[in-house]
mmCIF file of C-alpha atoms and ligand atoms in Angstrom:
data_model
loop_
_atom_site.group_PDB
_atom_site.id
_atom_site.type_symbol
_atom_site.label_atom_id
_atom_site.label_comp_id
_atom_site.label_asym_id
_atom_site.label_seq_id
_atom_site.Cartn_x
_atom_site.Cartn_y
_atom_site.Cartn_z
ATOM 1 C CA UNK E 220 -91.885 14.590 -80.522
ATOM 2 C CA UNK E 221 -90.411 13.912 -83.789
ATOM 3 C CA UNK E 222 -88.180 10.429 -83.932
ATOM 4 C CA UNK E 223 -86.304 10.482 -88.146
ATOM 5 C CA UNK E 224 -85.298 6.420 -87.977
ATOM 6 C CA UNK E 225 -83.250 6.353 -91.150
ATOM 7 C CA UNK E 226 -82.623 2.833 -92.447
ATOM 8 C CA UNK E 227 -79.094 2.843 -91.689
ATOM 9 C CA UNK E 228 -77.422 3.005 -88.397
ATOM 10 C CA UNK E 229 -78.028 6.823 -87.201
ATOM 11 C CA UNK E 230 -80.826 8.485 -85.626
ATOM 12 C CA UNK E 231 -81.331 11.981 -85.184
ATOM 13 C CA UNK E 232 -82.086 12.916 -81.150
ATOM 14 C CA UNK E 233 -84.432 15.384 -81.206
ATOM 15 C CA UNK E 234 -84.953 16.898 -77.617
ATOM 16 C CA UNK E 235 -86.581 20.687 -77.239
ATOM 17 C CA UNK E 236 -83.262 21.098 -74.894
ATOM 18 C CA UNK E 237 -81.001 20.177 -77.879
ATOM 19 C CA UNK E 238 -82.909 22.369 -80.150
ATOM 20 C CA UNK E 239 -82.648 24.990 -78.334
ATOM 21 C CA UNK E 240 -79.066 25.033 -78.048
ATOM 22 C CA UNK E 241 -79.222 25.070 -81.712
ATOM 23 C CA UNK E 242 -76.753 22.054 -82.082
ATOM 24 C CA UNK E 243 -78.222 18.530 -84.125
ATOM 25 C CA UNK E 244 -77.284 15.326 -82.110
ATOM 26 C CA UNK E 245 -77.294 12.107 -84.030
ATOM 27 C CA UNK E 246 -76.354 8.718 -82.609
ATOM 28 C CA UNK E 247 -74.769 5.900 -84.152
ATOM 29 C CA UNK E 248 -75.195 2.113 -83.734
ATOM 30 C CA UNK E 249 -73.367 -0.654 -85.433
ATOM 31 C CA UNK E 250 -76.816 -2.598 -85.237
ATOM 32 C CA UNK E 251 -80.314 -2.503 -83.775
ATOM 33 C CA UNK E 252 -79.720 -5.960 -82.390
ATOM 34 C CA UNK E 253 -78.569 -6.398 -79.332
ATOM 35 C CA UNK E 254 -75.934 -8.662 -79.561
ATOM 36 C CA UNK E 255 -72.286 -8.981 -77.345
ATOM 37 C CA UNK E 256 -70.763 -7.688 -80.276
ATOM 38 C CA UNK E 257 -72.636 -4.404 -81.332
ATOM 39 C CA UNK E 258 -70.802 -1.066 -80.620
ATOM 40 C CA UNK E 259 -66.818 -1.053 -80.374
ATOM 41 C CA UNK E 260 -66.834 -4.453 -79.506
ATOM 42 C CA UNK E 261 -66.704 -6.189 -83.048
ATOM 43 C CA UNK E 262 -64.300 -2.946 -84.321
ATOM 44 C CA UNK E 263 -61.764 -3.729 -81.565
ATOM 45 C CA UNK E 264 -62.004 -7.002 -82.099
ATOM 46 C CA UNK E 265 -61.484 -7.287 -86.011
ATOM 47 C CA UNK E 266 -57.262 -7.115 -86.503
ATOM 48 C CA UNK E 267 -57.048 -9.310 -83.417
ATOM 49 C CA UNK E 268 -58.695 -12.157 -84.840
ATOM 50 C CA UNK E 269 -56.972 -11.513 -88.171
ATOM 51 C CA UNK E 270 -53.905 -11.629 -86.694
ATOM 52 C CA UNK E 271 -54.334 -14.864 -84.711
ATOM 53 C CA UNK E 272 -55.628 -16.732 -87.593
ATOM 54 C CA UNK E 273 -52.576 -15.533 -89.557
ATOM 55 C CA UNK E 274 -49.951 -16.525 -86.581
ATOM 56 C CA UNK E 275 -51.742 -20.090 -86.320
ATOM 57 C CA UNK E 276 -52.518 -19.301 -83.060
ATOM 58 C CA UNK E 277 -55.444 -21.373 -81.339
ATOM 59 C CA UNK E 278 -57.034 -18.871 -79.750
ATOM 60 C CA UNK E 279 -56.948 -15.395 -77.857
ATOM 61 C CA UNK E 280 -56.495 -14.927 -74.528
ATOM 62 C CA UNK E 281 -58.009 -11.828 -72.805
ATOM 63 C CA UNK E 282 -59.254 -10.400 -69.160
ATOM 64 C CA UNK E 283 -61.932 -8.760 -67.713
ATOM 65 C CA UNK E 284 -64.017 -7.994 -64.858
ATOM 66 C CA UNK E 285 -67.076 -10.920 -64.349
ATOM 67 C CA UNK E 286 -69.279 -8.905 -65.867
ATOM 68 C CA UNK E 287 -67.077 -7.359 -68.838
ATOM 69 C CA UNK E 288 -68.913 -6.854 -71.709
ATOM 70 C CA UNK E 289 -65.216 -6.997 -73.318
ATOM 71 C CA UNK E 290 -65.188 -10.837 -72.205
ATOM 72 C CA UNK E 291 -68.592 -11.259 -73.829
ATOM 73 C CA UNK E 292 -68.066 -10.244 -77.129
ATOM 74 C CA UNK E 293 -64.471 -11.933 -77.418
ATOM 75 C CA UNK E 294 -66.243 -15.726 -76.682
ATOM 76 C CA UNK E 295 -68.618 -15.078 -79.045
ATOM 77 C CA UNK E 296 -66.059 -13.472 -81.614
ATOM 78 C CA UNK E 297 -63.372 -16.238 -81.302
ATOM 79 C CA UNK E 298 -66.656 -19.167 -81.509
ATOM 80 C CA UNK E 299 -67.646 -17.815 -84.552
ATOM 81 C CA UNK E 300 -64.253 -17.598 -86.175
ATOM 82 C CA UNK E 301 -63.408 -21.604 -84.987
ATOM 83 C CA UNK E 302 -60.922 -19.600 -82.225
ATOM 84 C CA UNK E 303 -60.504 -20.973 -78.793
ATOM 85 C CA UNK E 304 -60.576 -18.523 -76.223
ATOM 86 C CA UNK E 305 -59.259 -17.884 -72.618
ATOM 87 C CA UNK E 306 -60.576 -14.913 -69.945
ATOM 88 C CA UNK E 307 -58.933 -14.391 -66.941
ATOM 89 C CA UNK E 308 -61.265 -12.999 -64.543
ATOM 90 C CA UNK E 309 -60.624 -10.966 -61.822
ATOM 91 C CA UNK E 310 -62.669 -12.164 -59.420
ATOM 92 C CA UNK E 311 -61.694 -15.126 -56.415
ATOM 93 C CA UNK E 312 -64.568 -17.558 -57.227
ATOM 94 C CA UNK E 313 -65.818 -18.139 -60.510
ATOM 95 C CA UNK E 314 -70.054 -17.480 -60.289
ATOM 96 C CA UNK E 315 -71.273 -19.547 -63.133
ATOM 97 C CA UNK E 316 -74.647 -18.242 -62.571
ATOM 98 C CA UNK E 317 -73.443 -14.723 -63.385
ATOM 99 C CA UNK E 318 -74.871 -14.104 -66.506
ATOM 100 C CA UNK E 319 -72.000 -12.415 -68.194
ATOM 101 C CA UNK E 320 -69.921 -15.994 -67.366
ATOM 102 C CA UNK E 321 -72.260 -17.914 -68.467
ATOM 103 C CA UNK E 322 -72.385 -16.364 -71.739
ATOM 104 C CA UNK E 323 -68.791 -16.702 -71.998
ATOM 105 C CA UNK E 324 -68.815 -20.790 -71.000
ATOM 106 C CA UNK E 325 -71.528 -21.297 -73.613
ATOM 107 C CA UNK E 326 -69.167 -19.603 -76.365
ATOM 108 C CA UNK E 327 -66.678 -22.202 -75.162
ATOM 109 C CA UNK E 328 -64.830 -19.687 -73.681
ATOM 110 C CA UNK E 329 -62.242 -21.316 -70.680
ATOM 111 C CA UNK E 330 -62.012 -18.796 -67.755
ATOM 112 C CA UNK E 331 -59.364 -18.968 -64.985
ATOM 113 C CA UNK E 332 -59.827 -16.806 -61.698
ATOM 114 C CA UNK E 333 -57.270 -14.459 -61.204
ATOM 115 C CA UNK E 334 -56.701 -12.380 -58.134
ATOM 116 C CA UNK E 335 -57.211 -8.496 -57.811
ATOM 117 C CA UNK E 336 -53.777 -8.248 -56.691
ATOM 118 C CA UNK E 337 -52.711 -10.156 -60.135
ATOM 119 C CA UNK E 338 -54.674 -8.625 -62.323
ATOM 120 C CA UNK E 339 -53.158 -5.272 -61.364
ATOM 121 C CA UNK E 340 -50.323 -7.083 -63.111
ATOM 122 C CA UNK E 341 -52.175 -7.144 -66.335
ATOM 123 C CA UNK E 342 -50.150 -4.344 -68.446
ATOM 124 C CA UNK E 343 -46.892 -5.620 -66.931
ATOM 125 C CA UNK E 344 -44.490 -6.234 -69.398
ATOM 126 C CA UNK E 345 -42.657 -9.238 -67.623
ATOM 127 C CA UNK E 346 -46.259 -10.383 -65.903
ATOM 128 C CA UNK E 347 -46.981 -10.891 -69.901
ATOM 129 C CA UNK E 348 -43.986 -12.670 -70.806
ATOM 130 C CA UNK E 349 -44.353 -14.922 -68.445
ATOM 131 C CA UNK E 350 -47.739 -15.422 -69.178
ATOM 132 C CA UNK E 351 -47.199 -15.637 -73.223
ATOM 133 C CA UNK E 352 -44.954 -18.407 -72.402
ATOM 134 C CA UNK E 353 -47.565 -20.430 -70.352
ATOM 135 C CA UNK E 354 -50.047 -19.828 -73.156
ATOM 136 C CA UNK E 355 -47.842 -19.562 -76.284
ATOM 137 C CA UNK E 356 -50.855 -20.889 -78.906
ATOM 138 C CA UNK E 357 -52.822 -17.733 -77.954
ATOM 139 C CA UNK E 358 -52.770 -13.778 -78.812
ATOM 140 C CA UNK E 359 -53.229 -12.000 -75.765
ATOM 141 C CA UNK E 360 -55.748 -8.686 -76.252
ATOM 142 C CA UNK E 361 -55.131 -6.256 -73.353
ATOM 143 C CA UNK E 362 -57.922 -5.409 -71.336
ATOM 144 C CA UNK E 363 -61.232 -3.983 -73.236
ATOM 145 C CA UNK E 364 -59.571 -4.974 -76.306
ATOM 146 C CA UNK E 365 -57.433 -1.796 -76.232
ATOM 147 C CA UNK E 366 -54.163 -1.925 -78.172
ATOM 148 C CA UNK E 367 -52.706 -0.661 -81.293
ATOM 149 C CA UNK E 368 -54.675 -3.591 -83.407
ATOM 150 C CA UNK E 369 -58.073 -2.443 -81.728
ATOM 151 C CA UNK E 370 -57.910 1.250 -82.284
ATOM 152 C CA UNK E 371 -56.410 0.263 -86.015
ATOM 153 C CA UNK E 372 -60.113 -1.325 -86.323
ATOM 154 C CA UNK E 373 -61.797 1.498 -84.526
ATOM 155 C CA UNK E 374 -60.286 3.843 -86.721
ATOM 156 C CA UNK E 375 -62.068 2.462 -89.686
ATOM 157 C CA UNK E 376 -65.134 3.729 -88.604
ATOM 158 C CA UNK E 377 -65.943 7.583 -90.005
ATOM 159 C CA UNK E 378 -68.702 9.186 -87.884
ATOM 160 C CA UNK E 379 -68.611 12.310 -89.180
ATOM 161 C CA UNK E 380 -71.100 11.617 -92.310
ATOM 162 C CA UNK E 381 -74.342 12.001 -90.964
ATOM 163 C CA UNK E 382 -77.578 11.859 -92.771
ATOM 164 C CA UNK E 383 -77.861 15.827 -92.405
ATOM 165 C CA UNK E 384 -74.338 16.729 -93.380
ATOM 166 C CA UNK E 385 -70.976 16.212 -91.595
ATOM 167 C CA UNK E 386 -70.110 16.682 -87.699
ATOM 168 C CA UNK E 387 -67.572 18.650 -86.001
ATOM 169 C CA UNK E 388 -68.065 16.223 -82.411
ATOM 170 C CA UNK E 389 -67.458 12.625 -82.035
ATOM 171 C CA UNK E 390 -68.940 11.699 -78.520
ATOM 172 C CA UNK E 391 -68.213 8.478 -76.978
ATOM 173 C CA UNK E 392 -67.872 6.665 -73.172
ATOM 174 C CA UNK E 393 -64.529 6.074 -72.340
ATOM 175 C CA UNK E 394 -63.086 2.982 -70.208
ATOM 176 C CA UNK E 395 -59.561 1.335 -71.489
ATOM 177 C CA UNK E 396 -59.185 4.438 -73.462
ATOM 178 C CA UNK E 397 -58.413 2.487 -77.150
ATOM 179 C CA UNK E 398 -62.045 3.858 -78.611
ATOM 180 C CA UNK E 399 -61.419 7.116 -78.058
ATOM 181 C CA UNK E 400 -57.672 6.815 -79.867
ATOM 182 C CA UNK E 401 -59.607 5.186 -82.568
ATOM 183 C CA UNK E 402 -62.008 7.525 -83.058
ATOM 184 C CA UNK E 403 -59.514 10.662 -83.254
ATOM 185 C CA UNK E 404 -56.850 8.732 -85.811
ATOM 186 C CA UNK E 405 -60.047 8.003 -87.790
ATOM 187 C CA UNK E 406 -62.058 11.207 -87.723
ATOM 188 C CA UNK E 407 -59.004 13.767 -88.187
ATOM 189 C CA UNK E 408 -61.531 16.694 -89.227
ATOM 190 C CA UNK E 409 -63.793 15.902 -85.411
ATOM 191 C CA UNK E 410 -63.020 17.078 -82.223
ATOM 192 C CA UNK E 411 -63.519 13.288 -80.457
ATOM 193 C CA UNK E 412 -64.492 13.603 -76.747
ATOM 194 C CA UNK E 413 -64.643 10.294 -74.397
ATOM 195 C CA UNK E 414 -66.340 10.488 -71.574
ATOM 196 C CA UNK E 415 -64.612 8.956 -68.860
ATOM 197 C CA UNK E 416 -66.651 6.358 -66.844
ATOM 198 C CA UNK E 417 -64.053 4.941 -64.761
ATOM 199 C CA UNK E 418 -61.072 7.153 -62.379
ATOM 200 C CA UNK E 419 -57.568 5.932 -64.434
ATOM 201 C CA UNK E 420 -54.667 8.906 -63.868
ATOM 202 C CA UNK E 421 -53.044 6.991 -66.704
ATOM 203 C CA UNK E 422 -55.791 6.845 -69.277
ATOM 204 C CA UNK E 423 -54.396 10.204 -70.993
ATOM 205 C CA UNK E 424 -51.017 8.907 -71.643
ATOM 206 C CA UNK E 425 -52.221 5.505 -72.942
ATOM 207 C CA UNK E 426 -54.565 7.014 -75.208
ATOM 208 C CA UNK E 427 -51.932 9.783 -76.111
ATOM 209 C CA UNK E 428 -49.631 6.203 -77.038
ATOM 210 C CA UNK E 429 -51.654 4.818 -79.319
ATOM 211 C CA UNK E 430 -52.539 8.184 -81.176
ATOM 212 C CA UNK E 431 -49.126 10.279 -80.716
ATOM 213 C CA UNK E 432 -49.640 12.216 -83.918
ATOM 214 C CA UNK E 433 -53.114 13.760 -82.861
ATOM 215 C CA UNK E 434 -54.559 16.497 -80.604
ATOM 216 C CA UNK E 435 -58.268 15.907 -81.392
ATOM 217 C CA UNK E 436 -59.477 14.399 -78.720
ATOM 218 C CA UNK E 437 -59.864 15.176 -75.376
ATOM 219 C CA UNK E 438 -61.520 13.294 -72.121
ATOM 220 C CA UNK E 439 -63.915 14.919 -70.152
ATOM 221 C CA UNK E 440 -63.302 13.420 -66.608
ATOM 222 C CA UNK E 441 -66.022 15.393 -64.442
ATOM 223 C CA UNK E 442 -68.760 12.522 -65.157
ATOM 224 C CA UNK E 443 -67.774 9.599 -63.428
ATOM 225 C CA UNK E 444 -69.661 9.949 -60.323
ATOM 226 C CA UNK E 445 -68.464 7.677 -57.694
ATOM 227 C CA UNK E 446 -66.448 5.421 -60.637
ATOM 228 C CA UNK E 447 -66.753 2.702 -62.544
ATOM 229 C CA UNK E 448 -69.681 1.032 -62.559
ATOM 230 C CA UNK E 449 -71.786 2.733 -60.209
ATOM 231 C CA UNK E 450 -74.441 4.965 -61.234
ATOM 232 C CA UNK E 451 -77.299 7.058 -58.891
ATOM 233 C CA UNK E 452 -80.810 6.761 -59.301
ATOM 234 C CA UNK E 453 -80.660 9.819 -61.432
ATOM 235 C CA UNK E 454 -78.935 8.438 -63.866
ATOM 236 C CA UNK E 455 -80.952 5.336 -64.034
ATOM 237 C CA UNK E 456 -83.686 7.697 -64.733
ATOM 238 C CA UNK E 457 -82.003 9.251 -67.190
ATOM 239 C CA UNK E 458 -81.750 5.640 -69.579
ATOM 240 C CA UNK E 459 -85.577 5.001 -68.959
ATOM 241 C CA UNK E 460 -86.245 7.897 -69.957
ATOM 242 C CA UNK E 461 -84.301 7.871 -73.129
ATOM 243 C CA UNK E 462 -85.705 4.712 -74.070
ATOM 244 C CA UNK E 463 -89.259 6.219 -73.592
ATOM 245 C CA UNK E 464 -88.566 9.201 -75.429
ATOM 246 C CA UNK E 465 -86.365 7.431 -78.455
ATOM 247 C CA UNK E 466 -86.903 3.815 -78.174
ATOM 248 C CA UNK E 467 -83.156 3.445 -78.097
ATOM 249 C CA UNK E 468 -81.345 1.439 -75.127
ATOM 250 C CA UNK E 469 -78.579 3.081 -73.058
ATOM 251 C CA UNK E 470 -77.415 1.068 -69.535
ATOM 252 C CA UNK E 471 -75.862 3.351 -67.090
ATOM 253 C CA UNK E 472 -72.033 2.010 -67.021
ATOM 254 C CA UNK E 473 -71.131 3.057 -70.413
ATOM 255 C CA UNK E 474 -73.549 4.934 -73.101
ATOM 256 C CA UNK E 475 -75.795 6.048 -70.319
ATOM 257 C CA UNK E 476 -73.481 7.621 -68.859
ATOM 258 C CA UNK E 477 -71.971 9.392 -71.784
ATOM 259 C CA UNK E 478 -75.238 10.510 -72.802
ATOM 260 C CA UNK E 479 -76.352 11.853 -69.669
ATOM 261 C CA UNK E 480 -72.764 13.914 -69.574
ATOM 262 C CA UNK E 481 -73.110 15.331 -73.390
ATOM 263 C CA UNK E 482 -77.133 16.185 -72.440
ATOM 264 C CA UNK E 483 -75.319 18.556 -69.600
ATOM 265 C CA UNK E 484 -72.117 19.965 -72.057
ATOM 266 C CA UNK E 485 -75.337 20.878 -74.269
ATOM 267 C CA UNK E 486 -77.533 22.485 -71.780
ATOM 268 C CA UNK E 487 -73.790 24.449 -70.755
ATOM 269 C CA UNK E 488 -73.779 25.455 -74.236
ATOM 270 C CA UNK E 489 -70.322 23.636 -74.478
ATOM 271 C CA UNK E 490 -71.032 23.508 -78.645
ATOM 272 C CA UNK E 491 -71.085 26.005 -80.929
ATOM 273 C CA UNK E 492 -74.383 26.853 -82.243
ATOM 274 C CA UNK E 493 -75.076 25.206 -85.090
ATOM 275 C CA UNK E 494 -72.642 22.474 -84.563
ATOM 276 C CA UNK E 495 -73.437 18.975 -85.077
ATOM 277 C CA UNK E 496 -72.303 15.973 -82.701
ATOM 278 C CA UNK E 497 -72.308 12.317 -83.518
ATOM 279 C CA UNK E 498 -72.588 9.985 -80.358
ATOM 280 C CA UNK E 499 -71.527 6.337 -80.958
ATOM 281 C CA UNK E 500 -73.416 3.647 -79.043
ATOM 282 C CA UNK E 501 -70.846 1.286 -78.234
ATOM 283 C CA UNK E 502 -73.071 -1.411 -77.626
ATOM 284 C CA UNK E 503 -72.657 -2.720 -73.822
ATOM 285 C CA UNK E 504 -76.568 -4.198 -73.669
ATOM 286 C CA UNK E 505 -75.320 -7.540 -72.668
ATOM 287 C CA UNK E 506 -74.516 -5.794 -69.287
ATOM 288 C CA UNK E 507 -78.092 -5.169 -68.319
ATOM 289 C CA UNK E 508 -78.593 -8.672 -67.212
ATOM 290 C CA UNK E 509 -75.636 -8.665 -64.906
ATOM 291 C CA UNK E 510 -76.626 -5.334 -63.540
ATOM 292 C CA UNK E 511 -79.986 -7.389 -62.648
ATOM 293 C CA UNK E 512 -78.827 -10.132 -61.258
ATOM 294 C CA UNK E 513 -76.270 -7.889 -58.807
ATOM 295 C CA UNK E 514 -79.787 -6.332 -58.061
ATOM 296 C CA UNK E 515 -78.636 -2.794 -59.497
ATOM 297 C CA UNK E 516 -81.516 -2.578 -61.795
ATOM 298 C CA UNK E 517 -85.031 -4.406 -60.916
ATOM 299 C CA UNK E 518 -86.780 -6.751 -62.733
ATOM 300 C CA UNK E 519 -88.938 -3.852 -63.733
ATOM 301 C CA UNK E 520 -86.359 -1.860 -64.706
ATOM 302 C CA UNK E 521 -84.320 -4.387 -66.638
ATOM 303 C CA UNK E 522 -87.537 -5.017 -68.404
ATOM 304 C CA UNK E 523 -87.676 -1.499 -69.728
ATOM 305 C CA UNK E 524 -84.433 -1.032 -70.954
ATOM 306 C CA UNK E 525 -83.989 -4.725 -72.345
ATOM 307 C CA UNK E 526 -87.363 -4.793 -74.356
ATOM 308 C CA UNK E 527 -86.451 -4.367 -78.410
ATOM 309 C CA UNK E 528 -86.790 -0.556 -79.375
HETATM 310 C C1 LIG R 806 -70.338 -0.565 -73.873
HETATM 311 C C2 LIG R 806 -68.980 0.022 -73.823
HETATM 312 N N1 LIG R 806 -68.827 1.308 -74.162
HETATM 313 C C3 LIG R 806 -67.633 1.918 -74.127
HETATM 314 C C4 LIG R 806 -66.505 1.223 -73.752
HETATM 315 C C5 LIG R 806 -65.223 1.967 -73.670
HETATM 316 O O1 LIG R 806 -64.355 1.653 -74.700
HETATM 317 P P1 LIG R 806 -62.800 1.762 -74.428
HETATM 318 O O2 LIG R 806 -62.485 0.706 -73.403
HETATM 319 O O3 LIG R 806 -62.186 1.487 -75.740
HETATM 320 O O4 LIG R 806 -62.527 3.113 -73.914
HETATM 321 C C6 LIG R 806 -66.598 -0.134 -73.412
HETATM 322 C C7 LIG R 806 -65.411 -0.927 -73.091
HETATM 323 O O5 LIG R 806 -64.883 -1.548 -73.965
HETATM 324 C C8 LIG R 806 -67.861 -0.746 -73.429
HETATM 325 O O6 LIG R 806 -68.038 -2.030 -73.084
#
């Protein structure tokens, strides 16, 4: 099998299946490291942290799930730029032995508990008010980081210059949606598709919000299996295998599951032949250990996919 590592962040996947669909796949990553803030994370992140530092603000305030790998990278983003930071979690007991938290509470991140039924209040406009004016030293970032100031950083990113000439397909996974918006306002000559990992009815008309002038995206929604989060042992399969074949980490919540969906558009012959796609890895790595320590992946397993390509 031939493996062309370029020095800079893409890497052509060469698979016999790909070939012979006649379309090149190359896949992007911020970094080789695996750090919380690889991927989308540190994009989203950027105007955020630009802003708060202009408002004066102490710190950012954001929520997540216990394991969000959203939560992760904004401790370690708002530690290195001398910000406090705040994560509401939605969970009823905090489990400090949760890797993800633990992370987060050795950035010096402060995390409060917040119920299901409250965090389903999280994009409520007068749930926010209130909450601004219990917090008024911090920014609050929306869930995953997606808002008009993340997708203005996502957008900065062109993936269409590959080492072997431009692409006509952005692929990405798709959660809180602002990525994908990102990704189209940024990449206006692409087609950008997200694919969905998580069942949200309102995902089109958020993304569709932040990206009103644009109709080149579109999210593929037949790849979420039984939703966010969960993944079958076919799937799993599917990252080990990757990482056998191209020493390059996917977990099975976000990028594994994107990949796993474009390796099946391709095999459909969903791209015209000679087409090129760019994937982008959006990072997510600091997941695996949570995924272990729920006992979704075995030590075996996590050993696999954590090892450095
Ligand atoms: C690893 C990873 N990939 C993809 C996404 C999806 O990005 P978005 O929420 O902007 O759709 C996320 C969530 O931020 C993520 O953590």
């Amino acid at each position: 099998m031939m493996i062309k590592k370029p020095a800079n962040n893409w890497q052509q996947i060469w698979e016999p299946s790909i070939d012979q669909h006649q379309v090149g796949l190359w896949l992007y990553q911020t970094t080789q490291a695996a750090n919380a803030l690889c991927g989308n994370k540190g994009l989203k992140l950027h105007y955020p942290l630009k802003v708060a530092l202009q408002q004066g603000k102490k710190g950012i305030l954001t929520f997540g799930g216990a394991f969000s790998n959203h939560l992760a990278a904004s401790a370690i983003a708002c530690q290195q730029h001398q910000l406090l930071s705040i994560g509401l979690v939605r969970t009823d007991q905090l489990d400090t032995e949760n890797p993800t938290l633990k992370h987060c509470l050795a950035s010096g991140m402060q995390l409060v508990p917040i119920s299901r039924t409250d965090y389903r209040l999280r994009s409520n406009p007068a749930w926010l008010a209130q909450l601004q004016q219990q917090y008024p030293d911090f920014l609050i970032v929306p869930e995953g980081g997606s808002s008009m100031l993340g997708v203005q950083g996502v957008s900065e990113l062109d993936l269409t210059k590959t080492p072997h000439g431009n692409s006509q397909f952005i692929v990405t996974a798709t959660g809180s949606g602002g990525t994908l918006a990102g990704l189209a306002l940024g990449n206006p000559d692409a087609q950008v598709l997200g694919i969905a990992v998580v069942k949200d009815l309102s995902l089109p008309a958020r993304i569709t919000q932040w990206c009103p002038q644009t109709n080149n995206w579109q999210l593929i929604t037949g790849y979420t299996g039984k939703g966010y989060g969960r993944f079958d042992a076919q799937l799993l399969e599917f990252c080990l295998d990757f990482k056998q074949r191209h020493q390059i980490t996917l977990e099975p919540i976000y990028t594994g599951k994107a990949m796993s969906a474009l390796y099946q558009l391709i095999a459909q012959g969903a791209f015209p032949k000679g087409s090129s796609i760019s994937f982008f890895h959006t990072g997510g790595l600091q997941g695996l250990a949570g995924l272990r320590y729920r006992g979704s992946l075995t030590e075996a397993d996590y050993q696999i996919l954590a090892a450095q390509g």
